[in-house]
Amino acid sequence: MFKVTLQVVQNYLKTVQLSQIVIGTLVSVDPVEIKISDKVILTKKNKLYILSESLLDKPGKKLLMLKNLGGQEFIILSEVKEVT
């Protein structure tokens, strides 16, 4: 029974998406606000982690972020730019 349960859990963990890539726009620097959709703006009440302070230096930047499974923690990884 234990082996069957272990196999079910392992299969679930292989298929579940534990994180998601999100692109947002830095709307405000102080206080930090990042828009990720028409209805969702991240603020300090969300847990935001950054790799470098320079990522939050000017509004309008597009930011590449990693969102956890619960959706309340975000790691800001880098700035992204559109290829023209």
mmCIF file with all atom_site columns, C-alpha atoms in Angstrom:
data_model
loop_
_atom_site.group_PDB
_atom_site.id
_atom_site.type_symbol
_atom_site.label_atom_id
_atom_site.label_alt_id
_atom_site.label_comp_id
_atom_site.label_asym_id
_atom_site.label_entity_id
_atom_site.label_seq_id
_atom_site.pdbx_PDB_ins_code
_atom_site.Cartn_x
_atom_site.Cartn_y
_atom_site.Cartn_z
_atom_site.occupancy
_atom_site.B_iso_or_equiv
_atom_site.pdbx_formal_charge
_atom_site.auth_seq_id
_atom_site.auth_comp_id
_atom_site.auth_asym_id
_atom_site.auth_atom_id
_atom_site.pdbx_PDB_model_num
ATOM 1  C CA . MET A 1 1  ? 0.000  0.000  0.000   1.00 0.00 ? 1  MET A CA 1
ATOM 2  C CA . PHE A 1 2  ? 2.813  2.420  0.867   1.00 0.00 ? 2  PHE A CA 1
ATOM 3  C CA . LYS A 1 3  ? 4.509  1.827  -2.500  1.00 0.00 ? 3  LYS A CA 1
ATOM 4  C CA . VAL A 1 4  ? 1.276  2.523  -4.359  1.00 0.00 ? 4  VAL A CA 1
ATOM 5  C CA . THR A 1 5  ? 0.719  5.761  -2.398  1.00 0.00 ? 5  THR A CA 1
ATOM 6  C CA . LEU A 1 6  ? 4.329  6.792  -2.987  1.00 0.00 ? 6  LEU A CA 1
ATOM 7  C CA . GLN A 1 7  ? 3.953  6.174  -6.727  1.00 0.00 ? 7  GLN A CA 1
ATOM 8  C CA . VAL A 1 8  ? 0.731  8.243  -6.862  1.00 0.00 ? 8  VAL A CA 1
ATOM 9  C CA . VAL A 1 9  ? 2.425  11.141 -5.071  1.00 0.00 ? 9  VAL A CA 1
ATOM 10 C CA . GLN A 1 10 ? 5.499  10.952 -7.324  1.00 0.00 ? 10 GLN A CA 1
ATOM 11 C CA . ASN A 1 11 ? 3.321  10.949 -10.449 1.00 0.00 ? 11 ASN A CA 1
ATOM 12 C CA . TYR A 1 12 ? 1.359  13.927 -9.132  1.00 0.00 ? 12 TYR A CA 1
ATOM 13 C CA . LEU A 1 13 ? 4.517  15.918 -8.417  1.00 0.00 ? 13 LEU A CA 1
ATOM 14 C CA . LYS A 1 14 ? 5.803  15.210 -11.932 1.00 0.00 ? 14 LYS A CA 1
ATOM 15 C CA . THR A 1 15 ? 2.653  16.634 -13.504 1.00 0.00 ? 15 THR A CA 1
ATOM 16 C CA . VAL A 1 16 ? 1.735  19.523 -11.202 1.00 0.00 ? 16 VAL A CA 1
ATOM 17 C CA . GLN A 1 17 ? 3.070  22.961 -12.019 1.00 0.00 ? 17 GLN A CA 1
ATOM 18 C CA . LEU A 1 18 ? 4.790  24.212 -8.855  1.00 0.00 ? 18 LEU A CA 1
ATOM 19 C CA . SER A 1 19 ? 5.690  27.566 -10.373 1.00 0.00 ? 19 SER A CA 1
ATOM 20 C CA . GLN A 1 20 ? 4.771  29.729 -13.337 1.00 0.00 ? 20 GLN A CA 1
ATOM 21 C CA . ILE A 1 21 ? 6.634  32.330 -15.395 1.00 0.00 ? 21 ILE A CA 1
ATOM 22 C CA . VAL A 1 22 ? 4.893  35.725 -15.312 1.00 0.00 ? 22 VAL A CA 1
ATOM 23 C CA . ILE A 1 23 ? 5.699  39.000 -17.058 1.00 0.00 ? 23 ILE A CA 1
ATOM 24 C CA . GLY A 1 24 ? 4.651  42.205 -15.348 1.00 0.00 ? 24 GLY A CA 1
ATOM 25 C CA . THR A 1 25 ? 5.096  45.945 -15.802 1.00 0.00 ? 25 THR A CA 1
ATOM 26 C CA . LEU A 1 26 ? 6.591  48.105 -13.074 1.00 0.00 ? 26 LEU A CA 1
ATOM 27 C CA . VAL A 1 27 ? 3.923  50.759 -12.509 1.00 0.00 ? 27 VAL A CA 1
ATOM 28 C CA . SER A 1 28 ? 5.363  52.495 -9.446  1.00 0.00 ? 28 SER A CA 1
ATOM 29 C CA . VAL A 1 29 ? 8.741  52.479 -7.681  1.00 0.00 ? 29 VAL A CA 1
ATOM 30 C CA . ASP A 1 30 ? 7.745  53.880 -4.270  1.00 0.00 ? 30 ASP A CA 1
ATOM 31 C CA . PRO A 1 31 ? 5.587  52.096 -3.275  1.00 0.00 ? 31 PRO A CA 1
ATOM 32 C CA . VAL A 1 32 ? 6.437  49.172 -5.549  1.00 0.00 ? 32 VAL A CA 1
ATOM 33 C CA . GLU A 1 33 ? 3.521  48.189 -7.792  1.00 0.00 ? 33 GLU A CA 1
ATOM 34 C CA . ILE A 1 34 ? 3.784  45.655 -10.596 1.00 0.00 ? 34 ILE A CA 1
ATOM 35 C CA . LYS A 1 35 ? 0.879  45.062 -12.975 1.00 0.00 ? 35 LYS A CA 1
ATOM 36 C CA . ILE A 1 36 ? 0.573  41.447 -14.141 1.00 0.00 ? 36 ILE A CA 1
ATOM 37 C CA . SER A 1 37 ? -2.918 41.662 -15.678 1.00 0.00 ? 37 SER A CA 1
ATOM 38 C CA . ASP A 1 38 ? -5.759 44.132 -16.162 1.00 0.00 ? 38 ASP A CA 1
ATOM 39 C CA . LYS A 1 39 ? -7.119 43.171 -12.742 1.00 0.00 ? 39 LYS A CA 1
ATOM 40 C CA . VAL A 1 40 ? -4.000 42.245 -10.734 1.00 0.00 ? 40 VAL A CA 1
ATOM 41 C CA . ILE A 1 41 ? -1.387 44.653 -9.407  1.00 0.00 ? 41 ILE A CA 1
ATOM 42 C CA . LEU A 1 42 ? 1.253  43.290 -7.045  1.00 0.00 ? 42 LEU A CA 1
ATOM 43 C CA . THR A 1 43 ? 2.137  45.412 -4.019  1.00 0.00 ? 43 THR A CA 1
ATOM 44 C CA . LYS A 1 44 ? 4.130  44.954 -0.822  1.00 0.00 ? 44 LYS A CA 1
ATOM 45 C CA . LYS A 1 45 ? 1.313  42.791 0.605   1.00 0.00 ? 45 LYS A CA 1
ATOM 46 C CA . ASN A 1 46 ? 2.432  40.146 -1.883  1.00 0.00 ? 46 ASN A CA 1
ATOM 47 C CA . LYS A 1 47 ? 5.776  38.589 -1.065  1.00 0.00 ? 47 LYS A CA 1
ATOM 48 C CA . LEU A 1 48 ? 8.184  40.044 -3.628  1.00 0.00 ? 48 LEU A CA 1
ATOM 49 C CA . TYR A 1 49 ? 11.807 38.961 -3.888  1.00 0.00 ? 49 TYR A CA 1
ATOM 50 C CA . ILE A 1 50 ? 14.335 40.523 -6.269  1.00 0.00 ? 50 ILE A CA 1
ATOM 51 C CA . LEU A 1 51 ? 17.779 39.545 -7.498  1.00 0.00 ? 51 LEU A CA 1
ATOM 52 C CA . SER A 1 52 ? 18.915 43.148 -7.963  1.00 0.00 ? 52 SER A CA 1
ATOM 53 C CA . GLU A 1 53 ? 17.645 46.534 -6.749  1.00 0.00 ? 53 GLU A CA 1
ATOM 54 C CA . SER A 1 54 ? 18.355 47.962 -10.221 1.00 0.00 ? 54 SER A CA 1
ATOM 55 C CA . LEU A 1 55 ? 15.353 46.022 -11.549 1.00 0.00 ? 55 LEU A CA 1
ATOM 56 C CA . LEU A 1 56 ? 13.056 48.432 -9.699  1.00 0.00 ? 56 LEU A CA 1
ATOM 57 C CA . ASP A 1 57 ? 14.648 51.724 -10.714 1.00 0.00 ? 57 ASP A CA 1
ATOM 58 C CA . LYS A 1 58 ? 12.139 53.149 -13.209 1.00 0.00 ? 58 LYS A CA 1
ATOM 59 C CA . PRO A 1 59 ? 8.458  52.667 -14.054 1.00 0.00 ? 59 PRO A CA 1
ATOM 60 C CA . GLY A 1 60 ? 7.546  51.078 -17.367 1.00 0.00 ? 60 GLY A CA 1
ATOM 61 C CA . LYS A 1 61 ? 10.050 48.217 -17.180 1.00 0.00 ? 61 LYS A CA 1
ATOM 62 C CA . LYS A 1 62 ? 8.824  44.765 -18.168 1.00 0.00 ? 62 LYS A CA 1
ATOM 63 C CA . LEU A 1 63 ? 9.862  42.248 -15.527 1.00 0.00 ? 63 LEU A CA 1
ATOM 64 C CA . LEU A 1 64 ? 10.269 38.488 -15.779 1.00 0.00 ? 64 LEU A CA 1
ATOM 65 C CA . MET A 1 65 ? 9.026  36.827 -12.595 1.00 0.00 ? 65 MET A CA 1
ATOM 66 C CA . LEU A 1 66 ? 8.573  33.375 -11.143 1.00 0.00 ? 66 LEU A CA 1
ATOM 67 C CA . LYS A 1 67 ? 5.260  32.866 -9.297  1.00 0.00 ? 67 LYS A CA 1
ATOM 68 C CA . ASN A 1 68 ? 4.902  30.074 -6.734  1.00 0.00 ? 68 ASN A CA 1
ATOM 69 C CA . LEU A 1 69 ? 2.059  27.567 -6.732  1.00 0.00 ? 69 LEU A CA 1
ATOM 70 C CA . GLY A 1 70 ? 0.002  29.523 -4.189  1.00 0.00 ? 70 GLY A CA 1
ATOM 71 C CA . GLY A 1 71 ? 0.350  32.724 -6.206  1.00 0.00 ? 71 GLY A CA 1
ATOM 72 C CA . GLN A 1 72 ? 1.343  35.023 -3.341  1.00 0.00 ? 72 GLN A CA 1
ATOM 73 C CA . GLU A 1 73 ? 5.135  34.889 -3.690  1.00 0.00 ? 73 GLU A CA 1
ATOM 74 C CA . PHE A 1 74 ? 7.006  36.277 -6.675  1.00 0.00 ? 74 PHE A CA 1
ATOM 75 C CA . ILE A 1 75 ? 10.717 36.281 -7.500  1.00 0.00 ? 75 ILE A CA 1
ATOM 76 C CA . ILE A 1 76 ? 11.667 39.097 -9.860  1.00 0.00 ? 76 ILE A CA 1
ATOM 77 C CA . LEU A 1 77 ? 14.344 37.561 -12.067 1.00 0.00 ? 77 LEU A CA 1
ATOM 78 C CA . SER A 1 78 ? 15.212 40.118 -14.724 1.00 0.00 ? 78 SER A CA 1
ATOM 79 C CA . GLU A 1 79 ? 14.071 42.819 -17.080 1.00 0.00 ? 79 GLU A CA 1
ATOM 80 C CA . VAL A 1 80 ? 12.715 41.719 -20.449 1.00 0.00 ? 80 VAL A CA 1
ATOM 81 C CA . LYS A 1 81 ? 12.623 43.730 -23.640 1.00 0.00 ? 81 LYS A CA 1
ATOM 82 C CA . GLU A 1 82 ? 10.595 43.227 -26.765 1.00 0.00 ? 82 GLU A CA 1
ATOM 83 C CA . VAL A 1 83 ? 12.572 42.238 -29.836 1.00 0.00 ? 83 VAL A CA 1
ATOM 84 C CA . THR A 1 84 ? 11.881 44.699 -32.632 1.00 0.00 ? 84 THR A CA 1
#
